[in-house]
Coordinates of C-alpha atoms in Angstrom, one line a residue:
M1 CA 34.7 -59.9 38.3
S2 CA 32.7 -60.7 35.2
A3 CA 29.2 -62.0 35.8
L4 CA 29.3 -63.9 32.5
F5 CA 32.4 -65.8 33.6
A6 CA 31.3 -66.7 37.1
P7 CA 30.7 -70.4 37.6
Y8 CA 27.1 -71.6 38.0
T9 CA 25.9 -74.7 39.8
L10 CA 22.8 -76.7 39.2
R11 CA 22.4 -79.8 41.3
S12 CA 25.8 -81.4 41.4
L13 CA 27.0 -79.9 38.1
T14 CA 29.1 -76.7 38.2
L15 CA 29.3 -74.9 34.8
P16 CA 32.5 -72.9 34.4
N17 CA 30.9 -69.9 32.8
R18 CA 27.5 -68.6 31.5
V19 CA 28.3 -68.7 27.8
W20 CA 26.5 -71.8 26.6
M21 CA 26.0 -73.3 23.1
A22 CA 22.4 -73.6 22.0
P23 CA 21.3 -76.7 20.1
M24 CA 21.6 -76.3 16.3
C25 CA 20.7 -79.0 13.9
Q26 CA 23.4 -80.0 11.4
Y27 CA 21.4 -82.3 9.2
S28 CA 24.5 -84.4 8.7
A29 CA 23.6 -87.9 9.8
E30 CA 22.8 -90.9 7.6
A31 CA 19.1 -91.2 6.8
T32 CA 18.8 -94.9 6.8
G33 CA 20.5 -98.1 7.7
P34 CA 22.6 -99.0 10.8
A35 CA 24.1 -95.5 10.8
A36 CA 20.8 -93.7 10.8
G37 CA 20.8 -90.9 13.5
V38 CA 24.4 -91.7 14.5
P39 CA 26.8 -88.8 15.1
Q40 CA 29.5 -88.6 12.4
D41 CA 32.9 -87.0 12.2
W42 CA 31.2 -83.7 11.3
H43 CA 29.4 -83.7 14.6
F44 CA 32.6 -84.5 16.5
A45 CA 34.5 -81.6 14.8
H46 CA 31.6 -79.2 15.2
L47 CA 31.2 -79.8 19.0
A48 CA 34.9 -80.2 19.8
A49 CA 35.7 -76.8 18.3
R50 CA 33.3 -75.0 20.6
A51 CA 34.7 -76.9 23.6
V52 CA 38.3 -75.9 22.7
G53 CA 36.9 -72.3 22.4
G54 CA 35.9 -72.2 26.1
T55 CA 32.2 -72.6 25.9
G56 CA 30.7 -73.2 29.3
L57 CA 28.1 -75.8 28.3
I58 CA 27.6 -77.5 24.9
I59 CA 24.1 -78.8 24.1
T60 CA 23.8 -81.0 21.1
E61 CA 21.3 -80.4 18.4
A62 CA 17.7 -81.6 18.7
T63 CA 18.2 -85.4 19.1
A64 CA 15.2 -87.5 18.3
V65 CA 13.7 -90.0 20.8
S66 CA 12.5 -92.2 17.9
P67 CA 13.0 -92.4 14.1
E68 CA 9.7 -90.8 13.5
G69 CA 10.6 -87.9 15.9
R70 CA 13.3 -86.6 13.6
I71 CA 12.8 -83.2 11.9
S72 CA 14.5 -84.6 8.8
P73 CA 15.9 -88.0 7.8
F74 CA 19.3 -86.5 8.5
D75 CA 18.9 -85.7 12.2
L76 CA 20.6 -87.3 15.1
G77 CA 18.8 -89.8 17.3
I78 CA 19.3 -91.5 20.6
W79 CA 17.0 -94.5 20.3
N80 CA 19.7 -97.2 20.1
D81 CA 23.0 -98.3 21.4
T82 CA 25.0 -97.5 18.3
Q83 CA 24.0 -93.8 18.7
V84 CA 25.0 -94.0 22.4
E85 CA 28.5 -95.3 21.5
A86 CA 29.0 -92.5 19.0
F87 CA 27.9 -89.8 21.4
S88 CA 30.2 -91.4 24.1
R89 CA 33.2 -90.8 21.8
I90 CA 32.3 -87.1 21.4
N91 CA 31.6 -86.7 25.1
R92 CA 34.9 -88.2 26.1
F93 CA 36.7 -85.5 24.2
L94 CA 34.5 -82.7 25.6
A95 CA 35.2 -84.1 29.1
S96 CA 38.9 -84.0 28.4
Q97 CA 38.5 -80.2 27.8
G98 CA 36.5 -79.8 31.1
T99 CA 33.4 -79.0 29.1
P100 CA 30.0 -79.9 30.5
R101 CA 27.8 -81.8 28.0
G102 CA 24.1 -81.5 27.4
I103 CA 21.7 -83.1 24.9
Q104 CA 18.4 -81.8 23.7
L105 CA 15.8 -84.6 23.5
A106 CA 13.1 -83.9 20.9
H107 CA 10.2 -85.1 18.8
A108 CA 9.3 -83.1 15.8
G109 CA 5.6 -84.1 15.6
R110 CA 3.9 -82.5 12.6
K111 CA 7.1 -80.7 11.6
A112 CA 8.8 -84.1 11.0
S113 CA 9.9 -85.6 7.6
T114 CA 11.3 -82.5 6.0
D115 CA 14.4 -82.0 3.8
K116 CA 17.6 -80.2 4.7
P117 CA 17.1 -76.4 4.9
W118 CA 19.6 -75.8 2.2
N119 CA 17.5 -78.0 0.0
G120 CA 14.4 -75.9 0.7
G121 CA 13.3 -77.7 3.9
G122 CA 10.0 -78.9 2.4
P123 CA 8.2 -82.1 3.2
V124 CA 9.7 -85.4 2.0
G125 CA 7.8 -88.6 1.3
P126 CA 8.7 -92.3 1.6
E127 CA 10.5 -92.2 -1.8
N128 CA 13.0 -89.8 -0.2
D129 CA 13.3 -91.6 3.2
G130 CA 10.4 -89.7 4.7
W131 CA 7.5 -90.9 6.8
Q132 CA 4.0 -90.0 8.0
P133 CA 4.2 -87.3 10.8
V134 CA 2.1 -87.4 13.9
A135 CA 0.6 -84.6 16.1
P136 CA -1.9 -83.8 18.8
S137 CA -4.4 -82.9 16.0
A138 CA -4.6 -83.6 12.3
V139 CA -3.6 -80.0 11.4
P140 CA -0.6 -79.4 9.1
F141 CA 2.0 -76.8 10.0
A142 CA 1.5 -74.8 6.8
E143 CA 0.1 -75.1 3.4
G144 CA 1.9 -77.7 1.4
H145 CA 3.0 -79.6 4.5
L146 CA 1.8 -83.2 5.2
V147 CA -1.4 -83.6 7.2
P148 CA -0.3 -85.3 10.4
T149 CA -2.0 -88.3 12.0
E150 CA -3.7 -87.5 15.2
L151 CA -2.1 -89.4 18.1
T152 CA -4.1 -91.8 20.1
V153 CA -3.8 -91.8 23.9
D154 CA -1.8 -95.1 23.7
Q155 CA 0.6 -93.5 21.2
I156 CA 1.0 -90.5 23.4
R157 CA 2.0 -92.8 26.3
E158 CA 4.4 -94.6 24.0
I159 CA 6.2 -91.3 23.1
V160 CA 6.4 -90.4 26.8
G161 CA 8.2 -93.7 27.4
Q162 CA 10.5 -93.0 24.5
F163 CA 11.6 -89.7 26.1
G164 CA 12.3 -91.6 29.3
A165 CA 14.3 -94.3 27.5
A166 CA 16.2 -91.6 25.6
A167 CA 17.1 -89.9 29.0
T168 CA 18.5 -93.3 30.2
R169 CA 20.7 -93.6 27.1
A170 CA 21.8 -89.9 27.4
A171 CA 23.2 -90.6 30.8
A172 CA 24.9 -93.7 29.6
A173 CA 26.5 -91.7 26.8
G174 CA 28.0 -89.3 29.3
F175 CA 25.6 -86.3 29.1
Q176 CA 25.3 -84.2 32.2
V177 CA 22.3 -82.1 31.2
A178 CA 19.1 -83.3 29.6
E179 CA 17.1 -80.6 27.8
I180 CA 13.5 -81.3 26.8
H181 CA 12.6 -79.6 23.6
G182 CA 9.3 -77.9 24.2
A183 CA 9.7 -75.1 21.7
H184 CA 9.8 -74.1 18.0
G185 CA 6.6 -75.8 17.0
Y186 CA 7.7 -79.3 17.7
L187 CA 5.6 -82.0 19.3
I188 CA 5.6 -80.7 22.9
H189 CA 4.9 -77.2 21.8
Q190 CA 2.2 -78.5 19.5
F191 CA 0.4 -79.9 22.6
L192 CA 0.9 -76.7 24.6
S193 CA -0.6 -74.3 22.0
P194 CA -4.3 -74.1 21.2
H195 CA -3.2 -73.0 17.7
S196 CA -2.1 -76.6 17.0
N197 CA -3.9 -78.6 19.7
H198 CA -7.6 -79.0 18.9
R199 CA -8.2 -82.1 21.0
T200 CA -11.2 -82.5 23.2
D201 CA -9.9 -85.3 25.5
A202 CA -7.6 -85.1 28.5
Y203 CA -4.7 -83.7 26.4
G204 CA -6.6 -80.7 24.9
G205 CA -8.8 -77.8 25.7
S206 CA -7.9 -76.2 29.0
F207 CA -4.4 -75.0 30.0
E208 CA -4.2 -77.9 32.5
N209 CA -5.0 -80.4 29.7
R210 CA -2.7 -78.9 27.1
I211 CA 0.3 -79.0 29.4
R212 CA -0.4 -82.6 30.5
F213 CA 1.9 -84.1 27.8
S214 CA 4.7 -81.8 28.8
V215 CA 4.4 -82.7 32.5
E216 CA 4.4 -86.4 31.7
V217 CA 7.5 -86.1 29.5
V218 CA 9.2 -84.1 32.2
D219 CA 8.3 -86.7 34.9
A220 CA 9.6 -89.5 32.6
V221 CA 12.9 -87.7 31.9
R222 CA 13.4 -86.7 35.4
A223 CA 12.9 -90.2 36.7
A224 CA 15.3 -91.7 34.1
F225 CA 18.1 -89.1 34.3
P226 CA 20.5 -89.1 37.3
A227 CA 18.9 -87.3 40.2
D228 CA 22.1 -85.2 40.8
L229 CA 22.2 -83.8 37.3
P230 CA 20.0 -81.0 35.9
V231 CA 17.1 -81.2 33.5
F232 CA 16.3 -78.2 31.3
F233 CA 13.1 -77.3 29.4
R234 CA 13.2 -75.3 26.2
V235 CA 10.1 -73.2 25.8
S236 CA 8.8 -70.9 23.1
A237 CA 7.6 -68.1 25.3
T238 CA 5.0 -67.0 22.8
D239 CA 3.6 -68.0 19.4
W240 CA 3.6 -64.3 18.4
L241 CA -0.1 -64.6 17.6
D242 CA -2.6 -61.9 18.6
E243 CA -5.0 -64.6 19.8
G244 CA -5.4 -68.3 19.8
G245 CA -1.8 -69.2 20.6
W246 CA 0.6 -69.9 23.4
T247 CA 1.4 -66.8 25.4
A248 CA 4.0 -65.3 27.7
D249 CA 1.5 -65.6 30.5
D250 CA 1.2 -69.3 29.8
S251 CA 5.0 -69.7 29.9
V252 CA 5.1 -68.1 33.3
R253 CA 2.5 -70.5 34.6
L254 CA 4.2 -73.5 33.1
A255 CA 7.7 -72.5 34.5
D256 CA 6.4 -72.2 38.1
L257 CA 4.7 -75.5 37.8
L258 CA 7.6 -77.4 36.3
V259 CA 9.9 -76.4 39.1
D260 CA 7.9 -78.8 41.3
H261 CA 8.5 -81.5 38.7
G262 CA 12.2 -81.2 38.9
V263 CA 13.1 -78.9 36.0
D264 CA 16.1 -76.9 36.9
L265 CA 16.2 -74.2 34.2
F266 CA 14.1 -72.8 31.4
D267 CA 15.8 -72.2 28.0
V268 CA 13.6 -69.3 26.8
S269 CA 13.1 -68.9 23.0
S270 CA 10.0 -68.1 21.0
G271 CA 7.9 -68.8 17.9
G272 CA 8.0 -71.7 15.5
N273 CA 4.5 -73.0 15.8
A274 CA 2.6 -70.7 13.5
A275 CA 3.6 -70.2 9.8
G276 CA 3.9 -66.7 8.4
V277 CA 4.2 -64.9 11.8
R278 CA 6.2 -61.7 11.8
I279 CA 8.6 -61.7 14.7
P280 CA 10.2 -58.3 15.6
L281 CA 13.8 -59.3 15.4
K282 CA 16.4 -57.1 17.1
P283 CA 19.4 -57.8 19.3
G284 CA 18.3 -59.6 22.4
Y285 CA 14.6 -59.6 21.3
Q286 CA 13.8 -62.7 23.5
V287 CA 15.6 -61.6 26.6
P288 CA 12.5 -59.8 28.1
F289 CA 10.6 -63.1 28.1
A290 CA 13.5 -64.8 30.0
A291 CA 13.7 -61.8 32.4
R292 CA 9.9 -62.0 33.1
I293 CA 10.0 -65.7 33.9
K294 CA 13.0 -65.2 36.1
A295 CA 11.3 -62.3 38.0
E296 CA 7.9 -63.9 38.4
T297 CA 8.7 -67.6 39.1
R298 CA 11.1 -69.8 41.0
M299 CA 12.7 -71.0 37.7
P300 CA 16.3 -70.2 36.7
V301 CA 16.5 -69.1 33.0
A302 CA 18.8 -68.8 30.1
A303 CA 18.3 -66.2 27.3
V304 CA 18.8 -66.8 23.6
G305 CA 18.3 -64.8 20.4
L306 CA 20.6 -62.4 18.6
I307 CA 23.1 -62.2 21.5
T308 CA 26.3 -61.5 19.6
E309 CA 28.5 -59.1 21.7
S310 CA 30.5 -59.6 24.8
D311 CA 29.2 -56.5 26.6
Q312 CA 25.6 -57.4 25.6
A313 CA 25.9 -60.9 27.1
E314 CA 27.6 -59.6 30.2
K315 CA 24.8 -57.1 30.9
I316 CA 22.1 -59.7 30.5
V317 CA 23.6 -61.8 33.3
A318 CA 24.9 -58.9 35.4
N319 CA 21.5 -57.2 35.4
G320 CA 19.8 -60.4 36.5
E321 CA 17.7 -60.8 33.3
A322 CA 19.0 -64.4 32.9
D323 CA 21.3 -66.8 34.7
A324 CA 23.1 -67.6 31.4
V325 CA 23.1 -66.9 27.7
L326 CA 22.8 -69.4 24.9
L327 CA 24.5 -68.6 21.6
A328 CA 23.6 -70.2 18.3
R329 CA 24.6 -68.5 15.0
E330 CA 27.3 -66.4 16.7
L331 CA 29.0 -69.6 17.8
L332 CA 28.8 -70.8 14.2
R333 CA 30.6 -67.7 13.1
D334 CA 33.1 -67.7 16.0
P335 CA 33.7 -71.0 17.8
N336 CA 36.0 -69.0 20.1
F337 CA 33.4 -66.5 21.2
A338 CA 33.8 -67.4 24.9
R339 CA 37.5 -67.0 24.7
R340 CA 37.2 -63.6 23.0
A341 CA 34.5 -62.4 25.4
A342 CA 36.6 -63.4 28.4
A343 CA 39.5 -61.3 27.0
D344 CA 37.1 -58.4 26.4
L345 CA 35.8 -58.6 30.0
G346 CA 39.0 -59.2 31.9
A347 CA 38.3 -62.9 32.6
S348 CA 39.7 -66.1 31.2
V349 CA 38.8 -69.6 30.1
P350 CA 41.1 -72.6 30.1
T351 CA 43.5 -72.9 27.2
P352 CA 44.5 -76.3 25.8
S353 CA 48.2 -77.0 26.3
Q354 CA 48.6 -77.4 22.6
Y355 CA 47.5 -73.8 22.1
L356 CA 49.4 -72.1 25.0
R357 CA 52.1 -70.6 22.7
A358 CA 49.4 -68.4 21.1
F359 CA 48.4 -66.9 24.5

């Protein structure tokens, strides 16, 4: 019996296998007008292909809780009903394939208002549909990036409310998992890390103060999302800095605390908050962080990062290093990874009737 293809239950949701799709921005929405942030045909085709391929959970790309929370003008959002209707159409198809649906709720903070990566990914100003980014502190991400406006306490509370409202809309759109994006140098991560958080009020300084925003967002999302459905939290386990950053020890502390606030699983990544950091990339390079959180806390975990082979994914789950694996680039290369891995491991995933002749 393959561990990778054993079902997994969180709250009332049973996921058919442990091969999950990580959020990956497509930068393919309209930037302005009534279609701003609205999923398009590209998003439908992109997500539907992975559902047909047998993926056990599909999590949409980082979806902004406000227009200013987008990484780029071309990102998805869930701040209005038009976006909800478009997501509902996609989710109806995923549901028809028996595929659980997740959404990653996000705010980019100081990394907002940037161009598409294939256009260089640099900052864009109002003349190119950009805007003024905000952050815990007026510290830019890197040289050449916009200096963000430091958030007031009232603005922080407003953003917390936006996360809660987005969770309500996510449920209305048919999502079964709400993942809070606390990683990769975006707003929540910016509050967590002393590298980017230089505040001296209740939201900065001590560990307890720096996690305050995260806890408030979690509480808002948990209160707004159905109680019988799971909430995930994506964390960058480390900033990969020798000093002055968020650490693996901090991630362990945060994971154990957020269990008591209703988080059901940590999606464990790393990096993204400090420019120019060298990360020792190799197959499964982030798995040890997930394994440590799983071993030292009460939090279930999913591992992500250069997981590309069936046997590799199987061993991660079978060895108890993670409860599931999240694939990103490998699922771009092969939308049918789950189906191929199942065949490799002597398991199976459902086949659409239209494709039975091929199997």
